[in-house]
Coordinates of C-alpha atoms and ligand atoms in Angstrom, one line a residue:
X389 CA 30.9 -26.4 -25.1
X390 CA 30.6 -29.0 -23.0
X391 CA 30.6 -29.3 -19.0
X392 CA 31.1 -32.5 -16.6
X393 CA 29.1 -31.8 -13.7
X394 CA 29.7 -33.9 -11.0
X395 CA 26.8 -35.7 -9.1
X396 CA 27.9 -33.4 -5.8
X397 CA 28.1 -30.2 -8.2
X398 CA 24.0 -31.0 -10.1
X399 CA 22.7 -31.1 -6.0
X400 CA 24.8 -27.9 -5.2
X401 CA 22.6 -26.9 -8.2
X402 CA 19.8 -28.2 -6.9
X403 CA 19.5 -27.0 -3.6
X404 CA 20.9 -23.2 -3.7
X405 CA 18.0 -23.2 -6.9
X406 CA 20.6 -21.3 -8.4
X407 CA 19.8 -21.8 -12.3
X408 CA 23.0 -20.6 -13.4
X409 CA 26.0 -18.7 -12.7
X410 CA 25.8 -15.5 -10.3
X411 CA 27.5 -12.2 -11.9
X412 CA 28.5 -11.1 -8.3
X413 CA 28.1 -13.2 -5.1
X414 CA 29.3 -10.8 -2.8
X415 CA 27.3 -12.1 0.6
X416 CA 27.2 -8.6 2.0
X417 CA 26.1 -7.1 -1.6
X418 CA 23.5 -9.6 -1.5
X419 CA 22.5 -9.2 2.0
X420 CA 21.9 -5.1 1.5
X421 CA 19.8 -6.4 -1.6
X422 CA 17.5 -8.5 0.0
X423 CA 16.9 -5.2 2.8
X424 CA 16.4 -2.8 -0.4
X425 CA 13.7 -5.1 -1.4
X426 CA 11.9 -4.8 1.5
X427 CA 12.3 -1.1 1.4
X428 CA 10.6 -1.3 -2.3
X429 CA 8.1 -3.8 -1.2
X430 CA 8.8 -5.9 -4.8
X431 CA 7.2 -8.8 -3.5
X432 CA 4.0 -7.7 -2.6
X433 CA 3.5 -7.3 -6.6
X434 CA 5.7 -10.2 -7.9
X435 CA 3.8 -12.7 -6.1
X436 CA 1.1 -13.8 -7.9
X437 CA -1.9 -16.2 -6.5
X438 CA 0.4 -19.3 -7.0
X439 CA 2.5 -17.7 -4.0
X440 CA 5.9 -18.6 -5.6
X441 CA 8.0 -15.1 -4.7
X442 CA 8.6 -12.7 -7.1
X443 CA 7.3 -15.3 -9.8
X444 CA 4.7 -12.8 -10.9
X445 CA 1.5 -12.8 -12.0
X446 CA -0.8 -10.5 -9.2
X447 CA -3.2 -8.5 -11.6
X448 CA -2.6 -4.7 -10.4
X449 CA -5.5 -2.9 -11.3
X450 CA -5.6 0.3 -13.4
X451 CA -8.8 2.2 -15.4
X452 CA -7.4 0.5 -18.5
X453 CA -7.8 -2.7 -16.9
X454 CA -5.6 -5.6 -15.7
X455 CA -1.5 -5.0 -15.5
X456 CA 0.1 -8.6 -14.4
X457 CA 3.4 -8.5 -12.9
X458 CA 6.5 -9.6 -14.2
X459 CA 8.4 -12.8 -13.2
X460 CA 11.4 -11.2 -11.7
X461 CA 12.9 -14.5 -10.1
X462 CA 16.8 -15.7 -11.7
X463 CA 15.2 -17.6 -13.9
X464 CA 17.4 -17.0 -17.4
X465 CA 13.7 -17.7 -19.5
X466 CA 11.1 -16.4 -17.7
X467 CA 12.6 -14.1 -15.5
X468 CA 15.1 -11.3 -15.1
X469 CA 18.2 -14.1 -14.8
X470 CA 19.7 -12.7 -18.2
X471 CA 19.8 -9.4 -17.5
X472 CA 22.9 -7.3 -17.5
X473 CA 22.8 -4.8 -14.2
X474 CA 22.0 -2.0 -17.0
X475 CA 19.5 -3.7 -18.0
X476 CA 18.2 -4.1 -14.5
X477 CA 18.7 -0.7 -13.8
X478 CA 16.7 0.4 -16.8
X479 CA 13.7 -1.5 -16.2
X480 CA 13.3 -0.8 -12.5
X481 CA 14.7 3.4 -12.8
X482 CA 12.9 3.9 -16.1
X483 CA 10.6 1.5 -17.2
X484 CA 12.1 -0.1 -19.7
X485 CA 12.3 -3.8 -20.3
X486 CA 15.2 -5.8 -21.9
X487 CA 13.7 -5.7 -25.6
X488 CA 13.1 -2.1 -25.3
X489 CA 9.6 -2.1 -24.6
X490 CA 7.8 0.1 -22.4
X491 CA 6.3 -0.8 -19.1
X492 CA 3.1 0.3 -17.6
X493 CA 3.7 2.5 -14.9
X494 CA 1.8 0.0 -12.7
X495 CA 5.4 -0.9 -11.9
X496 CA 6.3 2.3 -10.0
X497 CA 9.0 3.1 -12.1
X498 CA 8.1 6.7 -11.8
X499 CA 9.4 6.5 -8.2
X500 CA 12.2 4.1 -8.2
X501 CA 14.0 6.6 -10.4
X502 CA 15.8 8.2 -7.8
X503 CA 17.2 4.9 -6.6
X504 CA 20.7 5.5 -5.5
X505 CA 23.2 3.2 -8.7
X506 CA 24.8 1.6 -4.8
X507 CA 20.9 0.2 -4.0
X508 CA 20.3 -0.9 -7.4
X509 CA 23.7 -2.8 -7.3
X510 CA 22.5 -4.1 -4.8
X511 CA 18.9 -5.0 -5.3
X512 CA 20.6 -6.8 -8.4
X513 CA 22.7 -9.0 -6.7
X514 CA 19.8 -10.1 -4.8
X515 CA 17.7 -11.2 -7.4
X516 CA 20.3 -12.6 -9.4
X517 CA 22.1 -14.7 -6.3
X518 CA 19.3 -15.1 -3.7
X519 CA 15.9 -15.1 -5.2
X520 CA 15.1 -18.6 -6.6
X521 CA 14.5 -19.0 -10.6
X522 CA 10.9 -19.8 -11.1
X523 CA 10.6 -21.6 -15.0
X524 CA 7.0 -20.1 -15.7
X525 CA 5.6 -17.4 -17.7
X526 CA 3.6 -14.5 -15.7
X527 CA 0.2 -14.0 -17.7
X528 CA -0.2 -11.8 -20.1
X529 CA -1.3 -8.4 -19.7
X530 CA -4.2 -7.4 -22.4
X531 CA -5.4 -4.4 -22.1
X532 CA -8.2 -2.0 -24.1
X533 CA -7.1 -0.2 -27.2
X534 CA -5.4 2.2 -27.3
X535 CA -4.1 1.4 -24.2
X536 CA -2.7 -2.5 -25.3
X537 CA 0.2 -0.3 -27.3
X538 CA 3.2 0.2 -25.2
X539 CA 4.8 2.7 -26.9
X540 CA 2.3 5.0 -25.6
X541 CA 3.8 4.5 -22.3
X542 CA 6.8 6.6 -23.8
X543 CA 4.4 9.7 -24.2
X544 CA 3.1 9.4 -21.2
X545 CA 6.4 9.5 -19.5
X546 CA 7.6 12.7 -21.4
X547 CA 4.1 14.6 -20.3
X548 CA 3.6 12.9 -17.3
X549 CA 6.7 11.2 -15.7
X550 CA 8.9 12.8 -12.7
X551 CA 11.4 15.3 -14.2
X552 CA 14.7 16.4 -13.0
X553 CA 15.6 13.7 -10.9
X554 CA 18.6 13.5 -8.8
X555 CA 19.6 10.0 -7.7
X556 CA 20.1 10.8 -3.9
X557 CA 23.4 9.0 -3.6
X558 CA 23.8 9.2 0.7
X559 CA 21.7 10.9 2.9
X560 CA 23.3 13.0 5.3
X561 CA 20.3 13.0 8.0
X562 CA 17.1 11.3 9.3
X563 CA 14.9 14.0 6.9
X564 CA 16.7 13.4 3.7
X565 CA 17.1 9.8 4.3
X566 CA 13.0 9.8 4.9
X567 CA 12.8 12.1 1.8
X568 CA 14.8 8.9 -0.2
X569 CA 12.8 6.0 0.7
X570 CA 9.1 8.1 0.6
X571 CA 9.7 9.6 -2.6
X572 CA 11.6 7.0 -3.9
X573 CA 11.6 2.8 -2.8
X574 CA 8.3 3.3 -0.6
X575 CA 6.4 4.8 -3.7
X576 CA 4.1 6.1 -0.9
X577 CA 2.7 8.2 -3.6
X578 CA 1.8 5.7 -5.6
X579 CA -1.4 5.7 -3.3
X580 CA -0.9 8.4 -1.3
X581 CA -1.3 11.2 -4.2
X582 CA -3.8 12.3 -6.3
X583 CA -4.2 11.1 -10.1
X584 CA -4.8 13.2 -12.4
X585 CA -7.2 12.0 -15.6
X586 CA -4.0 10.2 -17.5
X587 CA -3.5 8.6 -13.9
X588 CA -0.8 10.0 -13.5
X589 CA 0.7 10.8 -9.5
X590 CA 0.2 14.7 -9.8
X591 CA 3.0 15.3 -8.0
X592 CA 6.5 13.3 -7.4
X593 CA 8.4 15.5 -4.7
X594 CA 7.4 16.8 -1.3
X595 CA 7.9 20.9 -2.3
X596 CA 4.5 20.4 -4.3
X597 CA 1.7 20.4 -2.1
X598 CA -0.6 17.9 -3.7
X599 CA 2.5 15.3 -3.0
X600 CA 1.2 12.7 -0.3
X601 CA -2.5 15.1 0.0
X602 CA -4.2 12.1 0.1
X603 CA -5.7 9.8 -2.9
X604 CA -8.1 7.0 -3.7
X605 CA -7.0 3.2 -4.4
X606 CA -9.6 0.7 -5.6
X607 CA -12.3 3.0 -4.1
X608 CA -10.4 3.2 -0.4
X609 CA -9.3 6.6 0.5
X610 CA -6.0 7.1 1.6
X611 CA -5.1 9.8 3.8
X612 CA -3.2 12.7 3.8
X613 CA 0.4 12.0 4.7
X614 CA 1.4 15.7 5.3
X615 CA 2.0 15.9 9.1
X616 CA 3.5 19.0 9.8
X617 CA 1.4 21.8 11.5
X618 CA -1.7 21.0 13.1
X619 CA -4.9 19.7 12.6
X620 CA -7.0 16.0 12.6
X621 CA -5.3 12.7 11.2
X622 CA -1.2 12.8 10.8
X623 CA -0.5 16.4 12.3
X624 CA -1.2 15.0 15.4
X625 CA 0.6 11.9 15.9
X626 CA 4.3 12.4 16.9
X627 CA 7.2 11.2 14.6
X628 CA 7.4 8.7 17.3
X629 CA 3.5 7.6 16.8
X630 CA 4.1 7.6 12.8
X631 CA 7.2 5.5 13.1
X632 CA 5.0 3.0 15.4
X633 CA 2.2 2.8 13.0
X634 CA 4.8 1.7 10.5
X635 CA 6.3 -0.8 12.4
X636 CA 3.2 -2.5 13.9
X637 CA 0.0 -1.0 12.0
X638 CA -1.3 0.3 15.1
X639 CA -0.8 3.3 18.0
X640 CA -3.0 5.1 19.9
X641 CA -4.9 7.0 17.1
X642 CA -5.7 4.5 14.9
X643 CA -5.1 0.3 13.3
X644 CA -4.6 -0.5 9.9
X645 CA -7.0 -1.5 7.5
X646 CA -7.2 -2.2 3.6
X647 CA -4.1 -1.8 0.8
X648 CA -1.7 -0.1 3.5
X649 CA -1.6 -3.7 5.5
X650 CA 0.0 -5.5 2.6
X651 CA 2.6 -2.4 2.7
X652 CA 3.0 -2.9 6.8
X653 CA 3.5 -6.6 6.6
X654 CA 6.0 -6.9 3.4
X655 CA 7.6 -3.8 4.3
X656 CA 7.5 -1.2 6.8
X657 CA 7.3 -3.8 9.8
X658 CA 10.4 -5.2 8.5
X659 CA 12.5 -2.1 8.5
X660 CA 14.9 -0.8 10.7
X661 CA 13.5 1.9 14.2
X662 CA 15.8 3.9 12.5
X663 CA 14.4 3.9 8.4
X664 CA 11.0 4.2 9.8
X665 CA 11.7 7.0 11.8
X666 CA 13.6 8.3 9.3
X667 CA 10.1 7.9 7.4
X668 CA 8.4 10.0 9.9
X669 CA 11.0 12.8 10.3
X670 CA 10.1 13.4 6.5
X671 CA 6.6 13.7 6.7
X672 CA 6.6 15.9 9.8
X673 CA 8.7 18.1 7.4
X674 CA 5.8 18.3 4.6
X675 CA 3.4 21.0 6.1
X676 CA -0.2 19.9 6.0
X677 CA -2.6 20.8 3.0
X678 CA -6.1 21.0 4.3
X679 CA -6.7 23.6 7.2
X680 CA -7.7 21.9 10.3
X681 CA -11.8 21.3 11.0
X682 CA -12.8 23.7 13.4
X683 CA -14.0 22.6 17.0
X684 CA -17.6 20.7 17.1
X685 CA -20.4 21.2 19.2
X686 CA -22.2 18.1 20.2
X687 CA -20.8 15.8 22.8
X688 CA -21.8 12.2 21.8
X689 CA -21.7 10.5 24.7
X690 CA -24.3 12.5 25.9
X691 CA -26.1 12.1 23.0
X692 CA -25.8 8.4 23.5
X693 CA -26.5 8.0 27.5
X694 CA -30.2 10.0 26.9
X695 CA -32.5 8.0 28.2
X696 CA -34.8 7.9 25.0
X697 CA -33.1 6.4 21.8
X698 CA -34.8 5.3 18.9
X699 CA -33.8 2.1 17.8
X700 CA -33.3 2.6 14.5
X701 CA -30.9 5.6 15.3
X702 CA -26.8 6.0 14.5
X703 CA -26.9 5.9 18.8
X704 CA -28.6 3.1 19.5
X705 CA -27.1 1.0 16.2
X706 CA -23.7 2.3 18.0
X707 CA -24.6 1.0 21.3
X708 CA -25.9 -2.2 20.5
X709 CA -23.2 -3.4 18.4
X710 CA -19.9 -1.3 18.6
X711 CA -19.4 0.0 21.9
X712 CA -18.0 -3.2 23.7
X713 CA -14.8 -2.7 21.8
X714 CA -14.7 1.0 20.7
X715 CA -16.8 2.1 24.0
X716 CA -19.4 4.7 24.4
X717 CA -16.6 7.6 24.5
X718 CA -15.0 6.5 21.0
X719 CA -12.0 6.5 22.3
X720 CA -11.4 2.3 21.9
X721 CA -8.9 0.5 23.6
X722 CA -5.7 0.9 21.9
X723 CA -3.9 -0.5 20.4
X724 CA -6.0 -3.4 20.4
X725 CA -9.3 -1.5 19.7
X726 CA -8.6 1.7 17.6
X727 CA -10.3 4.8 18.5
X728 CA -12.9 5.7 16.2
X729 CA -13.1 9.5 17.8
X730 CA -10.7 11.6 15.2
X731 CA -9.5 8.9 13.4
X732 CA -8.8 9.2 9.9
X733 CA -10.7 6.7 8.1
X734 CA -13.5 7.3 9.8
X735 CA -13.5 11.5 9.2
X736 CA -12.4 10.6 5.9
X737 CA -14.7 12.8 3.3
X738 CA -15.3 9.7 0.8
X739 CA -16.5 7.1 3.5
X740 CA -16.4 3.7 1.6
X741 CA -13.6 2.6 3.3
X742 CA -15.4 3.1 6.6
X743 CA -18.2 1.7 5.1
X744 CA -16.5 -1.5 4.0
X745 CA -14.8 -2.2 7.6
X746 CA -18.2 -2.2 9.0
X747 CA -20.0 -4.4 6.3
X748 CA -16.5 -7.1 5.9
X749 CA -14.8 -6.7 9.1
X750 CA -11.3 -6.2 9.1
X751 CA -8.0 -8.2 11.1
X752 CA -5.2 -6.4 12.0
X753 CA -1.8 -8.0 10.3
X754 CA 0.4 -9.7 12.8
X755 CA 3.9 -8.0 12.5
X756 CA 7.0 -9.5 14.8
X757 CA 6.9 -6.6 17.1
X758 CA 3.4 -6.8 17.5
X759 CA 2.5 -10.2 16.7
X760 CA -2.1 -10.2 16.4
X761 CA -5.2 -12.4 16.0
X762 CA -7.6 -9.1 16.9
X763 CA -10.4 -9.0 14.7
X764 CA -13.5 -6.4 13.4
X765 CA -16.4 -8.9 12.7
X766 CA -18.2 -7.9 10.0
X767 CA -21.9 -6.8 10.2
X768 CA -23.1 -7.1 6.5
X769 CA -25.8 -10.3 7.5
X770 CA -27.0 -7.9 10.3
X771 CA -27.1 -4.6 9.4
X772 CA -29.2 -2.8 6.3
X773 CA -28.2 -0.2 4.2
X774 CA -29.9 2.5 5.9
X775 CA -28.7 0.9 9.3
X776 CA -25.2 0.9 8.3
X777 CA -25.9 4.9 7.3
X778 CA -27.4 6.0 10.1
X779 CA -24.9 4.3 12.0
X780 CA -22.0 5.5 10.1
X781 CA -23.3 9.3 9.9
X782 CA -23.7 8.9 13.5
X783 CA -19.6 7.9 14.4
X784 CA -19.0 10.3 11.5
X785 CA -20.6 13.3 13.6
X786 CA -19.7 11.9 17.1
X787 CA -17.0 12.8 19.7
X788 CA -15.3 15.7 17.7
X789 CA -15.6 13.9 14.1
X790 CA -16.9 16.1 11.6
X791 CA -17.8 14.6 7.9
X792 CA -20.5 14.2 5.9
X793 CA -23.4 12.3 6.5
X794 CA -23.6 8.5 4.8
X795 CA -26.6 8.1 1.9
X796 CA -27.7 4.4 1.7
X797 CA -27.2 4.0 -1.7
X798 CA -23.5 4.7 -1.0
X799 CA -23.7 1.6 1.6
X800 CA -25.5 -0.7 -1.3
X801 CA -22.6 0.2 -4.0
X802 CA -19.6 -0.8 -1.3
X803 CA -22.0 -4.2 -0.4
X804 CA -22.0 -5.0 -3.8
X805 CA -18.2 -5.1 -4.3
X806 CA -18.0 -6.8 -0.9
X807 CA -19.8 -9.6 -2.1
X808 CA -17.8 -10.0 -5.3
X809 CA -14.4 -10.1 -2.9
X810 CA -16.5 -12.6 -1.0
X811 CA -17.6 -14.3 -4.2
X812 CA -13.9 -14.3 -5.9
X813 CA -11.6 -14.2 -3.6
X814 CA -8.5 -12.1 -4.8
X815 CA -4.9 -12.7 -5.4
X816 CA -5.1 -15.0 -2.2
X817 CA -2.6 -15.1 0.7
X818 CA 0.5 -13.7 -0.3
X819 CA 4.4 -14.9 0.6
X820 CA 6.1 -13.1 3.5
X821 CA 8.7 -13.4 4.1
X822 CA 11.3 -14.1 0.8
Ligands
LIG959 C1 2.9 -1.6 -7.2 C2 3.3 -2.9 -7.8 C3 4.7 -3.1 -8.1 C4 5.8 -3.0 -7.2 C5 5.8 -2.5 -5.7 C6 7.0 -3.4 -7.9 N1 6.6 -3.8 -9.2 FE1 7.9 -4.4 -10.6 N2 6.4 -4.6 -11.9 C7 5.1 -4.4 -11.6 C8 4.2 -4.7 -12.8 C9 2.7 -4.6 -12.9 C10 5.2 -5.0 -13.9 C11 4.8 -5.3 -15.3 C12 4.5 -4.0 -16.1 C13 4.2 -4.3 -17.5 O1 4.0 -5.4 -17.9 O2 4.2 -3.3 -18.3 C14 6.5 -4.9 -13.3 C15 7.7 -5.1 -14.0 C16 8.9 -5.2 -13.4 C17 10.2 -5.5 -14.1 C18 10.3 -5.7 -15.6 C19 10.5 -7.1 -15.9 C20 10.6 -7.3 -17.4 O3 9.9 -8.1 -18.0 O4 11.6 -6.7 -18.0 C21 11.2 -5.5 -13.2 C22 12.7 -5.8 -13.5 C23 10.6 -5.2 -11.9 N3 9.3 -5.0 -12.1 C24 11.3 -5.1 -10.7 C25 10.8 -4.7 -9.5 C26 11.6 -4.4 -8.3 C27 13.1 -4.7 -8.2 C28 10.7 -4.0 -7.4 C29 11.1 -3.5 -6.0 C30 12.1 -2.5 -5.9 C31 9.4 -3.9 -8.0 N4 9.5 -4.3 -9.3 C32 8.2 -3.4 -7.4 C33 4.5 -4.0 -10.4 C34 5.3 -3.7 -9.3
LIG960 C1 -0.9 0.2 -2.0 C2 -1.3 1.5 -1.5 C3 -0.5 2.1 -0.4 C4 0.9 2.4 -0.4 C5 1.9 2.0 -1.4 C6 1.1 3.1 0.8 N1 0.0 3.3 1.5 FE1 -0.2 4.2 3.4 N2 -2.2 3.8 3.3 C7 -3.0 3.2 2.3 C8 -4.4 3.1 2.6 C9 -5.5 2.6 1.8 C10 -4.5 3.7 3.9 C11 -5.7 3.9 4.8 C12 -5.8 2.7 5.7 C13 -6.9 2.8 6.6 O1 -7.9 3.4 6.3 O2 -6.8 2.2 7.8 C14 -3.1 4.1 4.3 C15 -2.8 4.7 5.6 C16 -1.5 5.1 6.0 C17 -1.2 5.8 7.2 C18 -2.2 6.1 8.3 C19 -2.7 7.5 8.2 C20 -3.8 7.9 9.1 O3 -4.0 9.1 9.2 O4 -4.6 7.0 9.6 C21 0.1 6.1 7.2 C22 0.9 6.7 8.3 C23 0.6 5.6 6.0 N3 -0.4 5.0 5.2 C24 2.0 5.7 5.6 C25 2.5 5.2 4.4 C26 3.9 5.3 4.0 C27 4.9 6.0 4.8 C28 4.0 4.7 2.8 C29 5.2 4.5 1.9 C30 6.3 3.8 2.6 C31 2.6 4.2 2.4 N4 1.8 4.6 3.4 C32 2.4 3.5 1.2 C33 -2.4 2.7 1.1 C34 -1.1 2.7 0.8
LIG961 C1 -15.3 -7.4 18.7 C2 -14.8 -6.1 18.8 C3 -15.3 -5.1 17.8 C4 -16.6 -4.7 17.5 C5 -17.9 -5.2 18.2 C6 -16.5 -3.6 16.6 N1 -15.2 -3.4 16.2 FE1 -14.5 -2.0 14.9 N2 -12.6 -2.7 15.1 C7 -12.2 -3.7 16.0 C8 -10.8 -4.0 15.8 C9 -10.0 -5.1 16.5 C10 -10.4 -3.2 14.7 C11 -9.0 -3.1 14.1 C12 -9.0 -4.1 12.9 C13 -8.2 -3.6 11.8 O1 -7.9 -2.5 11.7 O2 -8.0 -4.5 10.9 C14 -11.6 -2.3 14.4 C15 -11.6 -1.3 13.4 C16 -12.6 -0.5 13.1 C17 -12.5 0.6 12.2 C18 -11.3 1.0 11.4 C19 -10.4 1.9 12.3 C20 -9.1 2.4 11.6 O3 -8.3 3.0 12.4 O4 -8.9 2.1 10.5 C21 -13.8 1.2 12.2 C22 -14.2 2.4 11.4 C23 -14.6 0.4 13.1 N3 -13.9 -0.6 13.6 C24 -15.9 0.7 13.3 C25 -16.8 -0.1 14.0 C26 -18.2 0.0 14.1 C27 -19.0 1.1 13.4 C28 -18.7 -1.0 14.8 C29 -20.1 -1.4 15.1 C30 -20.9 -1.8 13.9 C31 -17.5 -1.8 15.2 N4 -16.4 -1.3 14.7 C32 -17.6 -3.0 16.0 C33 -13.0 -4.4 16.9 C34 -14.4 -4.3 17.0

C-alpha cells in the first residue's frame, strides 16, 4: 500500500519522533506511564553510555559477566515499537521477550511481576507514544558457558523465581501501597536482599525475614531496610526521616553514597510526598532482623581531645583531615555534612564502601527539592593503606559505632578497583530526566 504524506504531515513525523502509529494516545494514559516509569526507574538501565534514553546498552553486571540492556525506545526495529501490549506485559512481568526467549533476570523481572495490568497499560502507552524511537542495536550480551544459553533462565525461574504472585490491583492504604512499589516497581530488593549461590534474591515478599536484610552490590554493602523496632541504622529514623532520605538523599542520620544515588535521582526524588511516604510506612511495618548492638563504652571525643596523640593514630588521622566537616563529636552538620556517629555505612560489617568514600570521595546528587554541589574530597594521594585503616577502625569504634576493625589489605583491594573506575570511567553520565 501506498501513502501520500504531505510535507506538513513527514515534519509532524519528524518532530513528535514518533516512528509510526501509536496503538493508544490517550494523553492521560500516557501521562500515568511516564510516572510508572519513574516508579520502576527503567531509565537508569536503558540508558547506555551514548545517553540516548531507554536506547540501551549500560552493561549491568552479574557473576556470569556482562548483561547489556535492551533498547526499549518505539523504535519498530531495534526497540519494543512492535510489540503488542501482551507482549509488553510478558517481557517486563515475566521475562520473556517477543521471540520467546528468556531474559536474564538482570532485568528485574522477578519483581515487576506483581505490576498491577492498569500500570502496565500504562507504562505501555508511554513507551509506545512518548519515548522517542532510537534506530540502533543495544550490544550484545555474551556471556560464559553455560550461562550464554537462555533457556536456562527458564529453570532458574521455576527453582528460583517469586511464586504465588498476586498482581496488587489498588491499594487501599499508605502500607499496602508501600508494600506495591517496594516489592514490586522499586525492586528495592534487587540490592537490598541477599543472593543466594544461583544469585537469586532469597526472598521476594516482606513476611520472610531475609527480605530487604541487607545485601552486597558490586562489593558496596547495602543496608538493612527493615525499620521496625529498634536498634542502629533504619529503626531509628522516623517514616518522616525515611521518606526525606528518598526524596533528597539526605536527613539528619545520614547522605547518599554509591548505587542508591542513581536510584534517588531517576527515581525516588521524583515521586510524589505521598508514594515516598507510602515507601516508608511499609518498611516501618517489616520488623528489624539483626538485634540492636548493645551500648559502647568509650567516648571518642575524649579520646580525641587527650593531649598526647600519636600521629599516625585513627585520632589524630581523624583530626587532621575529617573533623572540619564531620567535627570532633561525629555528629556532622546535616544535612550538608552527614553524621558519621551511628550511621550506617560507616557501622556497616563489610567496610569497603566506607573505605571507598574515603579513598574516591563522594558528591551528594542534586535533587529539585534539595538542589547540591557538596562534596567528600577524596584522600587516596594522601592517605596509605594502613592510614586509611587506622583511620577507618578509629570512626568505626568512635562515638557509639561498634564494627570491626579495618585490615590494610582490605584498604589496598578497594584502591585497586578505585583506580580502574578512575582509569575506565564507567557507563558515564546518565539522562535525567526522559
Ligand atoms: C536493574 C536494571 C534494569 C531495570 C531497572 C529495568 N530493566 Fe529492563 N532490562 C534490563 C536488562 C539488562 C535487559 C536485557 C536482559 C537480557 O538481555 O536478557 C532488559 C530487558 C528489558 C525488556 C526486553 C526487551 C526485549 O528485547 O524484548 C523490556 C521490555 C524491558 N527491559 C522493559 C523495562 C521497563 C519497562 C522497565 C521499568 C519498569 C525496566 N525494563 C527496568 C535491565 C533493567
Ligand atoms: C541499585 C541498587 C539499589 C537499589 C535498586 C535500591 N538501593 Fe537503597 N541503597 C543502595 C546502596 C548501595 C545503599 C548504601 C548507600 C550508602 O552507603 O550511602 C542504599 C541505601 C539505602 C537507604 C539508606 C539506609 C541507611 O541506613 O543508611 C535507604 C533508606 C534505601 N537505600 C532505600 C531504598 C528503597 C526504598 C529502594 C527501592 C525503592 C532502594 N533503596 C533501592 C542500593 C540500592
Ligand atoms: C570538605 C568537607 C569534608 C571532609 C574534609 C570530609 N568529608 Fe566525609 N563527607 C562530606 C560530605 C559533603 C559527604 C556527603 C557526600 C555524599 O554522601 O556523597 C561526606 C560523606 C562521608 C561518608 C559517607 C556517609 C554516609 O552517610 O554515607 C563518610 C563515611 C565520610 N564522609 C567519612 C569521612 C572521613 C573518614 C573523612 C576524613 C578522611 C572525611 N569524611 C572528610 C564532607 C567531608
Amino acid at each position: 500500500m501506498i501513502k501520500l504524506l504531505t510535507l506538513s504531515a513527514l515534519a509532524a513525523l519528524g518532530s513528535a519522533s514518533l516512528a509510526h502509529a501509536a496503538p493508544n494516545a490517550d494523553p492521560a494514559l500516557a501521562d500515568r506511564g511516564a510516572y510508572v516509569a519513574k516508579l520502576g526507574d527503567c531509565v537508569a538501565c536503558h540508558t547506555g553510555p551514548s545517553n540516548q534514553p531507554f536506547a540501551g546498552g549500560r552493561a549491568v553486571p552479574s557473576p556470569f559477566g556482562d548483561i547489556y540492556s535492551s533498547n526499549i525506545t518505539s523504535d519498530p526495529k531495534f526497540g519494543i515499537g512492535d510489540y503488542s501490549l501482551d507482549e509488553f506485559s510478558r517481557a517486563v512481568r515475566e521475562g520473556v521477550r517477543k521471540d520467546g526467549a528468556r531474559l536474564y533476570p538482570a532485568m528485574p523481572y522477578p519483581s515487576y511481576a506483581n505490576i498491577s495490568d492498569d500500570d502496565i497499560k500504562a507504562l505501555y502507552s508511554f513507551f509506545l507514544n512518548r519515548v522517542a524511537a532510537v534506530p540502533k542495536q543495544a550490544p550484545e550480551t555474551k556471556l560464559v558457558w553455560p550461562f550464554s544459553m537462555r533457556w536456562g533462565v527458564g529453570l532458574w525461574d521455576w527453582a528460583f523465581g517469586p511464586d504465588g504472585v498476586t498482581p496488587n490491583a489498588v491499594a487501599t492504604d499508605a502500607v499496602a501501597r508501600g508494600k506495591y512499589l517496594v516489592e514490586g516497581l522499586g525492586h528495592c530488593g534487587s540490592c537490598h536482599t541477599p543472593r543466594g549461590f544461583a544469585f537469586q534474591e532469597k526472598a521476594y515478599h516482606g513476611d520472610d525475614p531475609l527480605f530487604l536484610s541487607g545485601g552486597e552490590i558490586d562489593h558496596w554493602p547495602t543496608p538493612s531496610l527493615r525499620a521496625g523496632g529498634s536498634g542502629p541504622g533504619l529503626p531509628s529514623w522516623t517514616q518522616e526521616e525515611i521518606a526525606q532520605f528518598l526524596a533528597t538523599g539526605r536527613n539528619a542520620h545520614g547522605a547518599v553514597t554509591g548505587e542508591m544515588k542513581l536510584v534517588i535521582e531517576h527515581s525516588t526524588a521524583l515521586l510524589t510526598d505521598e508514594d515516598n511516604l507510602a515507601i516508608a510506612a511499609y518498611l516501618k511495618s517489616l520488623p528489624a532482623s539483626k538485634a540492636p548492638r548493645p551500648t559502647p563504652a568509650s567516648d571518642a571525643t575524649q579520646r580525641l581531645t587527650a593531649a598526647k596523640v600519636d600521629p599516625n593514630s585513627g585520632e589524630r588521622l581523624f583530626l587532621d583531615n575529617c573533623s572540619a566537616c564531620h567535627f570532633v563529636d561525629g555528629k556532622g552538620a546535616p544535612p550538608a555534612f552527614p553524621p558519621l556517629a551511628n550511621n550506617t555505612l560507616v557501622n556497616a560489617d563489610d567496610p569497603a564502601g566506607m573505605i571507598h568514600v574515603i579513598l574516591a570521595g563522594s558528591r551528594l546528587p542534586s535533587t529539585p527539592y534539595a538542589p547540591s554541589d557538596l562534596a567528600m574530597p577524596n584522600f587516596d594521594w594522601r592517605l596509605s593503606d594502613d592510614e586509611v585503616a587506622n583511620l577507618a577502625t578509629f570512626v568505626r569504634s568512635a562515638w557509639g559505632n561498634q564494627a570491626p576493625a579495618v585490615k590494610p589489605d582490605q584498604v589496598s583491594k578497594v584502591r585497586e578497583r578505585v583506580v580502574k573506575e578512575n582509569r575506565e570511567p564507567s557507563a558515564g553520565p546518565i539522562f535525567t530526566d526522559p
